Each structure stands twice: as structure tokens, then as C-alpha cells.
Tab-separated table of C-alpha atoms and ligand atoms in Angstrom:
chain	number	residue	atom	x	y	z
A	1	MET	CA	37.027	-71.221	113.180
A	2	ALA	CA	34.495	-68.948	111.554
A	3	ALA	CA	35.949	-65.864	109.973
A	4	MET	CA	33.975	-63.130	108.372
A	5	THR	CA	34.879	-59.915	106.745
A	6	ARG	CA	32.527	-57.048	106.621
A	7	THR	CA	32.869	-53.308	106.522
A	8	THR	CA	30.168	-51.015	107.617
A	9	ALA	CA	29.824	-47.294	107.923
A	10	ALA	CA	27.876	-46.097	110.882
A	11	SER	CA	27.199	-42.579	111.988
A	12	ASN	CA	26.216	-43.811	115.401
A	13	SER	CA	28.004	-45.622	118.170
A	14	ALA	CA	30.087	-48.736	118.289
A	15	SER	CA	27.490	-50.572	120.283
A	16	SER	CA	24.758	-50.018	117.726
A	17	PHE	CA	27.125	-51.359	115.123
A	18	LEU	CA	27.454	-54.455	117.243
A	19	ASP	CA	23.683	-54.621	117.357
A	20	ASN	CA	23.756	-55.145	113.597
A	21	TYR	CA	25.423	-58.409	114.379
A	22	GLY	CA	22.904	-59.373	117.021
A	23	VAL	CA	25.444	-58.947	119.755
A	24	SER	CA	24.538	-57.352	123.016
A	25	VAL	CA	27.116	-55.496	125.003
A	26	ALA	CA	27.519	-56.318	128.655
A	27	SER	CA	30.076	-53.705	129.525
A	28	VAL	CA	32.411	-51.305	127.803
A	29	LYS	CA	35.754	-50.100	129.102
A	30	GLU	CA	37.199	-47.062	127.446
A	31	HIS	CA	40.863	-46.399	126.755
A	32	GLY	CA	40.820	-43.348	124.524
A	33	LEU	CA	39.535	-44.524	121.178
A	34	SER	CA	40.024	-48.154	122.032
A	35	ARG	CA	37.255	-49.878	123.841
A	36	ARG	CA	37.120	-53.282	125.367
A	37	ILE	CA	33.697	-54.688	125.061
A	38	CYS	CA	32.418	-57.720	126.885
A	39	LEU	CA	29.598	-59.502	125.137
A	40	LYS	CA	26.855	-61.713	126.466
A	41	SER	CA	25.080	-62.855	123.381
A	42	CYS	CA	26.214	-64.309	120.047
A	43	PHE	CA	26.638	-63.383	116.446
A	44	SER	CA	23.289	-63.808	114.787
A	45	GLY	CA	23.359	-66.401	112.067
A	46	GLN	CA	26.657	-67.800	113.265
A	47	LYS	CA	25.092	-70.366	115.542
A	48	VAL	CA	28.008	-69.958	117.883
A	49	SER	CA	27.268	-69.888	121.517
A	50	LEU	CA	29.588	-67.469	123.262
A	51	TRP	CA	30.256	-67.315	126.917
A	52	THR	CA	32.771	-64.569	127.331
A	53	GLU	CA	34.851	-62.691	124.893
A	54	VAL	CA	36.596	-59.471	124.211
A	55	VAL	CA	36.097	-57.231	121.245
A	56	SER	CA	38.402	-54.401	120.382
A	57	VAL	CA	36.841	-51.530	118.550
A	58	LYS	CA	38.784	-48.866	116.796
A	59	GLU	CA	37.260	-45.811	115.278
A	60	MET	CA	38.620	-45.644	111.774
A	61	PRO	CA	39.039	-41.972	110.937
A	62	GLN	CA	37.526	-40.847	107.702
A	63	LYS	CA	37.879	-37.575	105.910
A	64	GLN	CA	34.167	-37.758	105.188
A	65	LYS	CA	33.534	-37.480	108.925
A	66	ARG	CA	31.820	-40.844	109.035
A	67	ASN	CA	32.732	-43.221	111.737
A	68	LEU	CA	33.888	-46.606	110.678
A	69	TYR	CA	34.616	-49.248	113.243
A	70	ARG	CA	37.028	-52.063	112.984
A	71	ILE	CA	35.985	-54.859	115.204
A	72	SER	CA	37.805	-58.033	115.945
A	73	CYS	CA	36.829	-60.551	118.510
A	74	ALA	CA	38.165	-63.828	119.656
A	75	VAL	CA	35.359	-66.030	120.813
A	76	THR	CA	35.856	-69.071	122.940
A	77	SER	CA	33.180	-71.581	123.704
A	78	PRO	CA	33.431	-73.497	126.976
A	79	THR	CA	32.912	-76.774	125.186
A	80	GLU	CA	35.049	-76.145	122.139
A	81	PRO	CA	37.837	-73.849	123.227
A	82	SER	CA	39.479	-71.839	120.487
A	83	THR	CA	37.310	-73.301	117.734
A	84	ASN	CA	35.034	-70.332	117.342
A	85	GLN	CA	36.476	-67.082	116.260
A	86	ALA	CA	34.967	-64.259	114.347
A	87	VAL	CA	36.884	-61.378	112.942
A	88	VAL	CA	35.395	-58.309	111.402
A	89	VAL	CA	37.919	-56.199	109.585
A	90	PRO	CA	37.575	-53.190	107.343
A	91	SER	CA	38.032	-53.543	103.626
A	92	SER	CA	41.500	-52.850	102.256
A	93	GLU	CA	40.922	-49.203	101.381
A	94	THR	CA	40.316	-48.393	105.009
A	95	THR	CA	43.433	-50.058	106.372
A	96	ARG	CA	45.955	-47.380	105.516
A	97	THR	CA	46.286	-46.278	109.101
A	98	GLU	CA	47.235	-49.248	111.185
A	99	CYS	CA	47.762	-49.887	114.776
A	100	PHE	CA	51.185	-51.421	114.707
A	101	GLY	CA	52.070	-54.996	115.623
A	102	VAL	CA	51.912	-55.664	119.316
A	103	PHE	CA	50.026	-52.412	119.833
A	104	CYS	CA	46.999	-53.939	118.086
A	105	VAL	CA	46.586	-56.368	120.942
A	106	THR	CA	43.917	-55.226	123.319
A	107	TYR	CA	45.090	-54.518	126.795
A	108	ASP	CA	43.404	-54.303	130.111
A	109	LEU	CA	44.603	-52.501	133.156
A	110	LYS	CA	45.046	-54.998	135.937
A	111	GLU	CA	43.683	-53.828	139.250
A	112	SER	CA	47.148	-54.116	140.724
A	113	GLU	CA	48.599	-51.700	138.195
A	114	ARG	CA	45.805	-49.186	138.466
A	115	PRO	CA	47.151	-46.599	140.848
A	116	LYS	CA	44.707	-43.896	141.839
A	117	THR	CA	46.554	-41.421	139.670
A	118	TRP	CA	46.315	-43.500	136.505
A	119	ALA	CA	45.212	-41.005	133.907
A	120	LYS	CA	43.422	-41.032	130.567
A	121	THR	CA	45.730	-41.835	127.674
A	122	VAL	CA	47.452	-38.787	126.193
A	123	ARG	CA	47.460	-38.940	122.399
A	124	ILE	CA	50.577	-37.541	120.803
A	125	ALA	CA	50.786	-37.139	117.049
A	126	VAL	CA	54.308	-36.780	115.674
A	127	SER	CA	55.015	-35.892	112.057
A	128	GLY	CA	58.374	-36.719	110.495
A	129	ALA	CA	58.328	-39.684	112.837
A	130	ALA	CA	60.961	-41.573	110.861
A	131	GLY	CA	63.400	-38.652	110.889
A	132	SER	CA	66.487	-37.980	112.983
A	133	ILE	CA	64.871	-35.783	115.648
A	134	SER	CA	61.970	-38.169	116.174
A	135	ASN	CA	64.392	-41.038	116.525
A	136	HIS	CA	65.411	-39.492	119.841
A	137	LEU	CA	62.119	-37.895	120.802
A	138	LEU	CA	59.777	-40.869	120.510
A	139	PHE	CA	61.729	-42.926	123.001
A	140	LYS	CA	61.721	-40.101	125.514
A	141	LEU	CA	57.953	-39.779	125.145
A	142	ALA	CA	57.388	-43.523	125.453
A	143	SER	CA	59.614	-43.852	128.523
A	144	GLY	CA	57.448	-41.561	130.649
A	145	GLU	CA	60.193	-38.959	130.900
A	146	VAL	CA	57.939	-36.253	129.506
A	147	PHE	CA	54.398	-36.803	130.739
A	148	GLY	CA	55.209	-38.775	133.882
A	149	GLN	CA	55.472	-42.343	135.070
A	150	ASP	CA	51.736	-42.801	135.654
A	151	GLN	CA	50.614	-41.427	132.323
A	152	PRO	CA	49.802	-43.885	129.521
A	153	ILE	CA	50.397	-42.507	126.051
A	154	ALA	CA	49.450	-43.278	122.473
A	155	LEU	CA	51.857	-42.372	119.682
A	156	GLN	CA	50.285	-41.525	116.339
A	157	LEU	CA	53.114	-41.397	113.839
A	158	LEU	CA	52.941	-39.542	110.557
A	159	GLY	CA	55.467	-40.102	107.809
A	160	SER	CA	55.809	-39.222	104.178
A	161	GLU	CA	55.259	-41.680	101.343
A	162	ARG	CA	59.038	-42.077	101.092
A	163	SER	CA	59.489	-42.846	104.762
A	164	ARG	CA	56.689	-45.429	105.018
A	165	SER	CA	58.982	-48.397	105.466
A	166	ALA	CA	61.245	-46.524	107.873
A	167	LEU	CA	58.151	-45.686	109.887
A	168	GLU	CA	57.490	-49.383	110.342
A	169	GLY	CA	61.079	-49.757	111.505
A	170	VAL	CA	60.525	-47.069	114.132
A	171	ALA	CA	57.361	-48.799	115.323
A	172	MET	CA	59.247	-52.117	115.534
A	173	GLU	CA	61.874	-50.516	117.749
A	174	LEU	CA	59.115	-49.136	119.957
A	175	GLU	CA	57.612	-52.639	120.166
A	176	ASP	CA	60.923	-54.139	121.203
A	177	SER	CA	61.397	-51.520	123.893
A	178	LEU	CA	58.473	-52.931	125.928
A	179	TYR	CA	57.570	-49.542	127.371
A	180	PRO	CA	54.778	-50.171	129.879
A	181	LEU	CA	53.254	-46.722	129.389
A	182	LEU	CA	53.083	-46.953	125.607
A	183	ARG	CA	49.591	-48.263	125.008
A	184	GLU	CA	49.040	-47.604	121.322
A	185	VAL	CA	51.115	-46.903	118.243
A	186	THR	CA	49.566	-46.084	114.913
A	187	ILE	CA	51.463	-45.256	111.769
A	188	GLY	CA	50.333	-43.697	108.522
A	189	ILE	CA	50.829	-41.025	105.916
A	190	ASP	CA	47.472	-39.281	106.019
A	191	PRO	CA	47.325	-36.445	108.586
A	192	TYR	CA	43.518	-36.701	108.659
A	193	GLU	CA	43.915	-40.188	110.065
A	194	ILE	CA	46.986	-39.757	112.231
A	195	PHE	CA	45.867	-36.527	113.922
A	196	GLN	CA	42.576	-38.059	115.154
A	197	ASN	CA	41.841	-36.835	118.681
A	198	ALA	CA	45.464	-35.772	119.192
A	199	ASP	CA	46.085	-33.915	122.462
A	200	TRP	CA	49.534	-32.898	121.253
A	201	ALA	CA	50.828	-32.503	117.712
A	202	LEU	CA	54.587	-32.307	117.323
A	203	LEU	CA	55.076	-31.252	113.729
A	204	ILE	CA	58.648	-32.108	112.839
A	205	GLY	CA	58.417	-33.481	109.300
A	206	ALA	CA	59.448	-31.050	106.585
A	207	LYS	CA	61.551	-30.925	103.472
A	208	PRO	CA	65.147	-29.918	104.136
A	209	ARG	CA	66.572	-26.928	102.317
A	210	GLY	CA	68.508	-28.391	99.405
A	211	PRO	CA	71.667	-26.926	97.858
A	212	GLY	CA	70.901	-23.685	96.035
A	213	MET	CA	67.337	-23.567	97.350
A	214	GLU	CA	66.172	-20.049	98.231
A	215	ARG	CA	64.507	-19.454	101.576
A	216	ALA	CA	61.464	-18.338	99.561
A	217	ASP	CA	61.263	-21.784	97.892
A	218	LEU	CA	61.518	-23.498	101.250
A	219	LEU	CA	58.715	-21.304	102.577
A	220	ASP	CA	56.434	-22.329	99.776
A	221	ILE	CA	57.225	-26.065	99.752
A	222	ASN	CA	57.008	-26.523	103.484
A	223	GLY	CA	54.199	-23.999	103.829
A	224	GLN	CA	51.970	-26.270	101.777
A	225	ILE	CA	52.690	-29.171	104.108
A	226	PHE	CA	51.710	-27.059	107.118
A	227	ALA	CA	48.577	-25.681	105.459
A	228	GLU	CA	47.390	-29.229	104.899
A	229	GLN	CA	48.351	-30.328	108.388
A	230	GLY	CA	46.575	-27.294	109.883
A	231	LYS	CA	43.404	-28.285	108.026
A	232	ALA	CA	43.742	-31.857	109.226
A	233	LEU	CA	44.225	-30.746	112.857
A	234	ASN	CA	41.201	-28.517	112.503
A	235	ALA	CA	39.112	-31.415	111.263
A	236	VAL	CA	40.108	-34.267	113.537
A	237	ALA	CA	42.347	-33.291	116.474
A	238	SER	CA	41.181	-32.555	119.996
A	239	PRO	CA	39.798	-28.985	119.987
A	240	ASN	CA	42.363	-28.075	122.645
A	241	VAL	CA	45.319	-29.759	120.951
A	242	LYS	CA	48.698	-28.170	121.680
A	243	VAL	CA	50.802	-27.880	118.552
A	244	ILE	CA	54.572	-27.483	118.478
A	245	VAL	CA	55.964	-26.768	115.027
A	246	VAL	CA	59.582	-27.798	114.591
A	247	GLY	CA	59.891	-28.205	110.811
A	248	ASN	CA	61.488	-25.131	109.302
A	249	PRO	CA	60.935	-22.298	108.737
A	250	CYS	CA	59.050	-23.032	111.944
A	251	ASN	CA	57.613	-19.591	112.839
A	252	THR	CA	55.934	-19.075	109.499
A	253	ASN	CA	54.949	-22.745	109.259
A	254	ALA	CA	53.231	-22.362	112.644
A	255	LEU	CA	51.432	-19.236	111.412
A	256	ILE	CA	50.239	-21.104	108.316
A	257	CYS	CA	49.135	-24.022	110.454
A	258	LEU	CA	47.092	-21.915	112.867
A	259	LYS	CA	45.472	-19.897	110.073
A	260	ASN	CA	44.277	-23.153	108.557
A	261	ALA	CA	42.874	-24.388	111.857
A	262	PRO	CA	40.303	-21.798	112.960
A	263	ARG	CA	38.587	-24.276	115.306
A	264	ILE	CA	41.727	-24.494	117.463
A	265	PRO	CA	42.728	-21.475	119.593
A	266	SER	CA	45.671	-19.639	117.960
A	267	LYS	CA	47.280	-19.584	121.379
A	268	ASN	CA	47.776	-23.331	121.197
A	269	PHE	CA	50.351	-23.105	118.402
A	270	HIS	CA	54.060	-22.858	119.133
A	271	ALA	CA	57.174	-22.643	116.976
A	272	LEU	CA	60.164	-24.284	118.603
A	273	THR	CA	62.796	-21.754	119.689
A	274	ARG	CA	63.708	-23.657	122.823
A	275	LEU	CA	66.872	-25.101	121.299
A	276	ASP	CA	68.067	-21.531	120.710
A	277	GLU	CA	67.264	-20.666	124.328
A	278	ASN	CA	69.164	-23.709	125.575
A	279	ARG	CA	72.140	-22.830	123.393
A	280	ALA	CA	72.092	-19.253	124.678
A	281	LYS	CA	72.055	-20.500	128.286
A	282	CYS	CA	74.977	-22.783	127.557
A	283	GLN	CA	77.048	-19.962	126.015
A	284	LEU	CA	76.357	-17.643	128.959
A	285	ALA	CA	77.270	-20.402	131.419
A	286	LEU	CA	80.514	-21.111	129.559
A	287	LYS	CA	81.472	-17.455	129.518
A	288	ALA	CA	80.620	-16.923	133.201
A	289	GLY	CA	82.267	-20.168	134.251
A	290	VAL	CA	79.146	-21.442	136.005
A	291	PHE	CA	77.052	-24.549	135.562
A	292	TYR	CA	74.144	-23.897	133.216
A	293	ASP	CA	71.393	-24.415	135.774
A	294	ASN	CA	72.444	-21.104	137.291
A	295	VAL	CA	71.372	-19.262	134.144
A	296	SER	CA	67.732	-18.164	133.960
A	297	ASN	CA	65.373	-15.660	132.314
A	298	VAL	CA	66.798	-16.134	128.831
A	299	THR	CA	64.585	-14.955	125.992
A	300	ILE	CA	64.894	-15.614	122.300
A	301	TRP	CA	63.041	-12.887	120.445
A	302	GLY	CA	61.579	-13.312	116.979
A	303	ASN	CA	62.318	-15.732	114.211
A	304	HIS	CA	64.090	-19.085	114.380
A	305	SER	CA	66.611	-17.841	111.827
A	306	THR	CA	69.853	-15.942	111.925
A	307	THR	CA	67.896	-12.767	112.714
A	308	GLN	CA	66.837	-14.237	116.094
A	309	VAL	CA	67.686	-12.129	119.114
A	310	PRO	CA	69.085	-13.952	122.148
A	311	ASP	CA	68.539	-11.512	125.021
A	312	PHE	CA	71.343	-11.092	127.567
A	313	LEU	CA	69.942	-7.797	128.888
A	314	ASN	CA	67.108	-9.443	130.831
A	315	ALA	CA	68.884	-12.749	131.471
A	316	LYS	CA	70.230	-13.686	134.897
A	317	ILE	CA	73.087	-15.712	136.321
A	318	HIS	CA	72.739	-16.733	139.963
A	319	GLY	CA	69.723	-14.381	140.000
A	320	LEU	CA	71.852	-11.359	139.026
A	321	PRO	CA	71.725	-9.462	135.731
A	322	VAL	CA	74.112	-11.093	133.256
A	323	ASN	CA	76.028	-7.886	132.590
A	324	GLU	CA	76.851	-7.667	136.319
A	325	VAL	CA	78.336	-11.171	136.231
A	326	ILE	CA	79.994	-11.107	132.796
A	327	ALA	CA	82.231	-8.043	132.698
A	328	ASP	CA	83.127	-8.507	129.035
A	329	HIS	CA	80.265	-6.437	127.566
A	330	LYS	CA	81.946	-6.368	124.170
A	331	TRP	CA	81.640	-10.177	124.061
A	332	LEU	CA	77.977	-9.953	125.024
A	333	GLU	CA	77.183	-7.401	122.341
A	334	GLU	CA	79.370	-8.691	119.539
A	335	GLU	CA	79.978	-12.395	119.993
A	336	PHE	CA	77.237	-13.938	122.080
A	337	THR	CA	74.495	-13.626	119.462
A	338	SER	CA	76.496	-15.098	116.621
A	339	ARG	CA	77.719	-17.941	118.843
A	340	VAL	CA	74.110	-18.911	119.524
A	341	GLN	CA	73.131	-18.514	115.894
A	342	LYS	CA	76.121	-20.478	114.615
A	343	ARG	CA	76.082	-23.265	117.183
A	344	GLY	CA	74.142	-25.574	114.852
A	345	GLY	CA	76.579	-24.919	112.000
A	346	ALA	CA	79.576	-25.542	114.264
A	347	LEU	CA	78.067	-28.858	115.293
A	348	ILE	CA	77.495	-29.921	111.687
A	349	GLN	CA	81.142	-29.132	110.920
A	350	LYS	CA	82.308	-31.343	113.768
A	351	TRP	CA	79.923	-34.205	113.309
A	352	GLY	CA	78.703	-34.009	109.743
A	353	ARG	CA	75.060	-34.041	110.706
A	354	SER	CA	72.594	-31.701	112.288
A	355	SER	CA	71.589	-31.530	115.924
A	356	ALA	CA	68.881	-34.135	116.356
A	357	ALA	CA	69.369	-35.215	119.972
A	358	SER	CA	69.547	-31.733	121.485
A	359	THR	CA	66.570	-30.677	119.359
A	360	ALA	CA	64.593	-33.615	120.760
A	361	VAL	CA	65.627	-32.573	124.277
A	362	SER	CA	64.467	-29.032	123.576
A	363	ILE	CA	61.073	-30.320	122.371
A	364	VAL	CA	60.767	-32.176	125.672
A	365	ASP	CA	61.700	-28.948	127.484
A	366	ALA	CA	59.088	-27.053	125.471
A	367	ILE	CA	56.351	-29.548	126.414
A	368	LYS	CA	57.383	-29.620	130.061
A	369	SER	CA	57.329	-25.832	130.185
A	370	LEU	CA	53.627	-26.020	129.399
A	371	ILE	CA	52.691	-28.862	131.746
A	372	ILE	CA	54.828	-27.841	134.728
A	373	ARG	CA	54.449	-24.485	136.478
A	374	THR	CA	57.213	-22.037	135.533
A	375	PRO	CA	59.460	-21.342	138.530
A	376	GLU	CA	58.602	-18.051	140.236
A	377	GLY	CA	60.201	-15.082	138.476
A	378	ASP	CA	61.506	-17.110	135.521
A	379	TRP	CA	60.160	-17.561	132.001
A	380	PHE	CA	60.802	-19.631	128.879
A	381	SER	CA	60.934	-18.781	125.179
A	382	SER	CA	58.468	-20.023	122.628
A	383	GLY	CA	57.350	-18.885	119.213
A	384	VAL	CA	53.757	-17.943	119.972
A	385	TYR	CA	50.952	-16.041	118.323
A	386	ALA	CA	51.931	-12.482	119.254
A	387	LYS	CA	48.382	-11.205	119.891
A	388	GLY	CA	48.256	-9.093	123.035
A	389	ASN	CA	52.016	-8.669	123.419
A	390	LEU	CA	53.041	-5.466	125.196
A	391	TYR	CA	56.177	-4.857	123.129
A	392	GLY	CA	54.543	-3.275	120.070
A	393	ILE	CA	55.370	-6.298	117.915
A	394	SER	CA	52.953	-6.969	115.044
A	395	GLU	CA	50.266	-9.129	116.533
A	396	ASP	CA	49.513	-11.358	113.558
A	397	LEU	CA	52.837	-13.196	113.631
A	398	VAL	CA	54.269	-16.239	115.362
A	399	PHE	CA	57.081	-14.570	117.241
A	400	SER	CA	59.378	-15.975	119.911
A	401	LEU	CA	58.559	-14.254	123.210
A	402	PRO	CA	59.070	-14.767	126.945
A	403	CYS	CA	56.251	-16.927	128.334
A	404	ARG	CA	55.143	-18.257	131.677
A	405	SER	CA	52.824	-21.178	132.414
A	406	LYS	CA	50.783	-22.391	135.374
A	407	GLY	CA	51.444	-25.918	134.161
A	408	ASP	CA	47.978	-26.413	132.696
A	409	GLY	CA	49.108	-26.492	129.044
A	410	ASP	CA	48.347	-22.803	128.663
A	411	TYR	CA	50.721	-19.839	129.054
A	412	GLU	CA	50.823	-16.078	129.197
A	413	ILE	CA	53.262	-13.730	127.482
A	414	VAL	CA	55.490	-12.047	130.061
A	415	GLY	CA	55.096	-8.328	129.505
A	416	ASP	CA	57.598	-6.536	131.683
A	417	LEU	CA	61.017	-7.089	130.134
A	418	VAL	CA	63.280	-4.112	129.536
A	419	ILE	CA	63.918	-3.323	125.880
A	420	ASP	CA	66.840	-0.982	125.247
A	421	ASP	CA	67.917	0.487	121.902
A	422	TYR	CA	70.258	-2.432	121.231
A	423	LEU	CA	67.437	-4.958	121.589
A	424	ARG	CA	64.805	-2.767	119.919
A	425	LYS	CA	66.824	-2.465	116.713
A	426	ARG	CA	67.396	-6.175	116.495
A	427	ILE	CA	63.840	-7.120	117.397
A	428	LYS	CA	62.660	-4.805	114.608
A	429	LYS	CA	64.873	-6.615	112.111
A	430	THR	CA	63.614	-10.093	112.997
A	431	GLU	CA	60.035	-8.746	112.956
A	432	GLU	CA	60.577	-7.339	109.466
A	433	GLU	CA	61.833	-10.703	108.311
A	434	LEU	CA	58.748	-12.445	109.685
A	435	LEU	CA	56.440	-9.869	108.070
A	436	ALA	CA	58.177	-10.489	104.745
A	437	GLU	CA	57.860	-14.271	105.197
A	438	LYS	CA	54.169	-13.791	105.886
A	439	LYS	CA	53.772	-11.934	102.576
A	440	CYS	CA	55.475	-14.854	100.787
A	441	VAL	CA	52.860	-17.270	102.076
A	442	ALA	CA	49.808	-15.003	101.773
A	443	HIS	CA	48.236	-17.567	99.434
A	444	LEU	CA	48.454	-20.189	102.207
A	445	ILE	CA	46.836	-18.071	104.923
A	446	GLY	CA	43.895	-16.699	102.964
A	447	GLU	CA	45.423	-13.264	102.343
A	448	GLY	CA	45.529	-13.123	98.533
A	449	ASN	CA	48.518	-13.830	96.340
A	450	GLY	CA	51.878	-14.610	97.867
A	451	PHE	CA	54.621	-12.143	96.997
A	452	CYS	CA	58.132	-12.830	98.140
A	453	ASP	CA	60.551	-9.990	98.742
A	454	LEU	CA	62.639	-11.122	101.677
A	455	PRO	CA	64.982	-8.455	103.132
A	456	GLU	CA	67.861	-10.907	102.702
A	457	ASP	CA	68.148	-14.635	102.220
A	458	THR	CA	68.828	-15.425	105.863
A	459	MET	CA	69.736	-18.887	106.959
A	460	LEU	CA	68.240	-21.227	109.491
A	461	PRO	CA	70.404	-21.745	112.542
A	462	GLY	CA	72.829	-24.458	111.542
A	463	GLU	CA	72.707	-23.878	107.798
A	464	GLN	CA	75.779	-21.755	107.393
B	501	NAD	N1	63.032	-25.404	115.291
B	501	NAD	C1	64.190	-25.949	115.581
B	501	NAD	O1	64.827	-25.582	116.572
B	501	NAD	C2	64.763	-27.029	114.716
B	501	NAD	C3	65.964	-27.651	115.087
B	501	NAD	C4	66.466	-28.670	114.278
B	501	NAD	C5	65.774	-29.042	113.126
B	501	NAD	N2	64.621	-28.396	112.784
B	501	NAD	C6	63.876	-28.749	111.588
B	501	NAD	O2	63.183	-29.975	111.857
B	501	NAD	C7	62.875	-30.620	110.636
B	501	NAD	C8	63.186	-32.101	110.740
B	501	NAD	O3	64.544	-32.314	111.033
B	501	NAD	P1	65.153	-33.810	111.040
B	501	NAD	O4	66.605	-33.645	111.335
B	501	NAD	O5	64.340	-34.732	111.844
B	501	NAD	O6	64.999	-34.147	109.495
B	501	NAD	P2	64.993	-35.580	108.766
B	501	NAD	O7	65.199	-35.277	107.320
B	501	NAD	O8	65.907	-36.536	109.453
B	501	NAD	O9	63.513	-36.104	109.011
B	501	NAD	C9	62.396	-35.490	108.449
B	501	NAD	C10	61.374	-36.569	108.210
B	501	NAD	O10	60.158	-35.943	107.850
B	501	NAD	C11	59.568	-36.700	106.816
B	501	NAD	N3	58.623	-35.842	106.099
B	501	NAD	C12	58.864	-34.986	105.069
B	501	NAD	N4	57.732	-34.405	104.674
B	501	NAD	C13	56.757	-34.888	105.481
B	501	NAD	C14	55.361	-34.670	105.571
B	501	NAD	N5	54.732	-33.854	104.722
B	501	NAD	N6	54.666	-35.327	106.520
B	501	NAD	C15	55.285	-36.170	107.370
B	501	NAD	N7	56.591	-36.445	107.314
B	501	NAD	C16	57.327	-35.793	106.385
B	501	NAD	C17	60.736	-37.176	105.984
B	501	NAD	O11	60.393	-38.309	105.203
B	501	NAD	C18	61.750	-37.524	107.080
B	501	NAD	O12	61.575	-38.865	107.534
B	501	NAD	C19	63.673	-29.862	109.567
B	501	NAD	O13	62.786	-28.968	108.920
B	501	NAD	C20	64.688	-29.069	110.378
B	501	NAD	O14	65.117	-27.909	109.687
B	501	NAD	C21	64.118	-27.400	113.565
């Protein structure tokens, strides 16, 4: 067995790198960043005659925007099987982002498993991948439940320095699950590496609000994380990446992220308010005594905080206005909102931990809302860049609004909801809170010095 170690930086293609080794490429099959390369020739200077072999090539992301290829090949001679192997690996400083375990093995699609609909691998970057929400979400993604049963996916998992070992544990569980659609798993702690070519970025990782921590402190600590991750997305993700920010305070984190990623359309950034929408639907269904799939057209307006406005005015049950079905208008006006806002807190009291599973489900719902056409006449809520909204809401905010999608990953803001005085007053309040949050993080969005004067220290849903 001949083993060699060599690192090279090349600004050109993988095949010209192979040329450096005197190897000629017979054919290349692409699977996202991974390529299977069949060779015809031999390594120059190795005096090894090759007959057929497979080389896996991985682009090693570099902040310096150089391409670095890791190449490993197992070479078998017809006369001396398994005696000739050559491995080219990067030097240790380039191995921080690793394909994990079984996912490093090259794969080939067998003809029999190549249905006509087999699609290009979707690359999904997930931050906070070792956390509670991800622990539910990753397995839904890998199972095909989200993107479909003929859609191979790659999971690119970002953790923090502290969660490095846990991240390996997550990847081991994914290995043991033998998901046929899960083609690649990479783990790491550098967003510039993990976000490479991501089609989706699910930004969950954030610092939790500790005891006695002001909302302003949380904004600053987590804001810095999202400024960095925005820059990393800008540098290395797919230019049309769809970003869903979950880590709190998610609206302002999403705003910070998009401001730091000018290459990516602002429209592509979302703050997750889908859990609030789902909770609102559940409360309306409970009150009306109907199953929740009969509730539609529910909007969450504004911030994912206790100033959020769950809208019963425009919501429907069995296609009828909610206030025609629920006669108890006092309940709608006085109790419904706080029930939605306090649902997370009530759950913590019962179970002693926050809602991870239902949050993961709501992330799945949020993705599906963008890749599946919205049913006629309905809409969904998402924290989106408010540019072009017809409700007079400040446009330079990430604000939860009613949206509709054709299922192509894009969406439009629905512009014809009725806003009465009750809603207008509350929407104003959540808007004021978001404007104040924006001032706090001015230093992170290129708008001078941050100055924090929040109207009140509101909580995140579930904190109280
Ligand atoms: N928008 C919503 O509807 C909603 C709902 C529930 C929770 N959340 C928020 O989601 C976030 C995560 O919740 P969780 O229950 O999974 O928390 P968790 O503490 O279980 O997991 C968070 C993980 O993120 C990691 N992390 C921290 N900083 C990171 C960074 N800079 N890069 C990558 N990873 C990092 C941590 O090490 C940890 O493993 C919290 O901010 C929470 O408030 C939002």
C-alpha cells in the first residue's frame, strides 16, 4: 500500500489538480460538491498501474476563497488486488470541517434506484444542530418528510465550540438511522465552512436568555452571532439560499442577518413565527370545538415576542369568519392573545423544558409553505422583510405578515386583510418594539452606534 499526503491549493478545477498527479480523468459524476471520478491513467512517479478506481473529491471551503480539494482514492490493480492505494488528504489545519463517518464513503446511484424524478441534492445548513429543536428537526429532514421521498439531501451541521462533541453524537445517530435519502453529513463550528453552497439555512443556534439577562443584552449577544452568520452566508452560500431564523430574538436576528448578506435577496430571509400561528390555530379550534384543520387564514403580526398579534379578525373556521363561529367575543379580545403568547410558558411549567418538538414541526411547516403552493384563498405567517407591504408598516423591519407562495421557494405578502382599530393599535405596539430593537443593534446593521431604549422589557413567548 502506497500512501501519500499532500495538500495543494488550486484556484482551478478538480481535474486540473488531478493533472498535477499525472492522472487523467475518464469521467466525472457530480453529486453536489462531491464528485466521483473514474481514472484511466496512474499516479506519476508511483509506478502503480491502475485499471479502474474511484476518487472522491471534496471542495474544502476556505475563507480566503481559494479552492482546496481533498482527494482520496482506492486503487486496485488486477494483478495485485488491494495492494495499491493512494490517499491524498489535506493537512491538519484544513480538516476542521469533516464529512462524518459513513457519510465520507462515496456513493453511486444505482440505475435501479434512479427514478426519473431523482433530483439534485438539496444542501441544508442547520445551526445549533446539537440543540433540542434540531434533535427533532434533523430526523424529519433526513427521513424525506420535508423535501419529499425522491429528494436526496445533505445536512451541513453547525455547532458551537461547546457543543462539538454533542454534534458528533448527533451525526452518529444520523448514521445509525440509515436514511437512504441522506447522502452527506458534515459537521463543524465555522459558518464559512458549513454554509458552503447551502440551499437552505435554518439558523437555530443562539444563546438562551439567562436569569436576570435584559432583552437588550440578549439582542447584542445573539445579534453578533447573526451578523457573523449573515456574512458567512453572503460569502459562501447559494446566492438564492432561503434562510429561516429561529434563534431568538428571531425577527431582529433575521434583520441583522440579511443586512450582513447584501448578495442574497432580503426577501429570502424569514423569522420563524409559524409556531405562534400553529398555537393560535389550536386555541381557536379548542374554543370552537372543531378539529384544527378546519381553522385557516390565521396571521401572526409583528414580533415573535409577547407583543405579537394573533389575528382572529381575518381568521376563518370552516371557511367562515371566526367571530361568526365563536360567539364569545370577549374571549377573543381578552383571552385568545394571551393564551397564544403564554402557551410556551404553560408548557414549560408542565414539562420543565421548552417546546422543542412542536418548534421543529413548525420549522417543517414553514419550509413546506414555501415549497408547496398555498391553498387557494389561504395564507401563512412568516417574519419577512416588510418592504412593499400595504399595511403602512415600516418597511425596513422583519415583521410577521400574511404570505402566500406558488411553491417555488418564493412568496408574496398578502395585501388585502382587514385591519380594524383593535388590530391597528396592537400592530403599532409590536412595530414600535421592533423599531426599538433595531436601534439597539444599529452597530450590527451598519447604522451607527447602537442605542437601546426598549419600550418595555418584553419576554419571548415561553419565557414568563
Ligand atoms: N422562533 C421560535 O418560534 C422559537 C421557538 C422555540 C425556540 N426558539 C429559539 O431557538 C433557539 C434554540 O432553541 P433550543 O431549544 O434548540 O436551544 P438549545 O440550547 O437546546 O440548543 C441551542 C444550541 O445552539 C448552540 N449554539 C449556541 N451558539 C451557537 C452558534 N453561535 N453557532 C452554532 N450553534 C450555537 C448551542 O451550543 C446549543 O447546542 C433559542 O434561541 C430559542 O429561544 C425560537
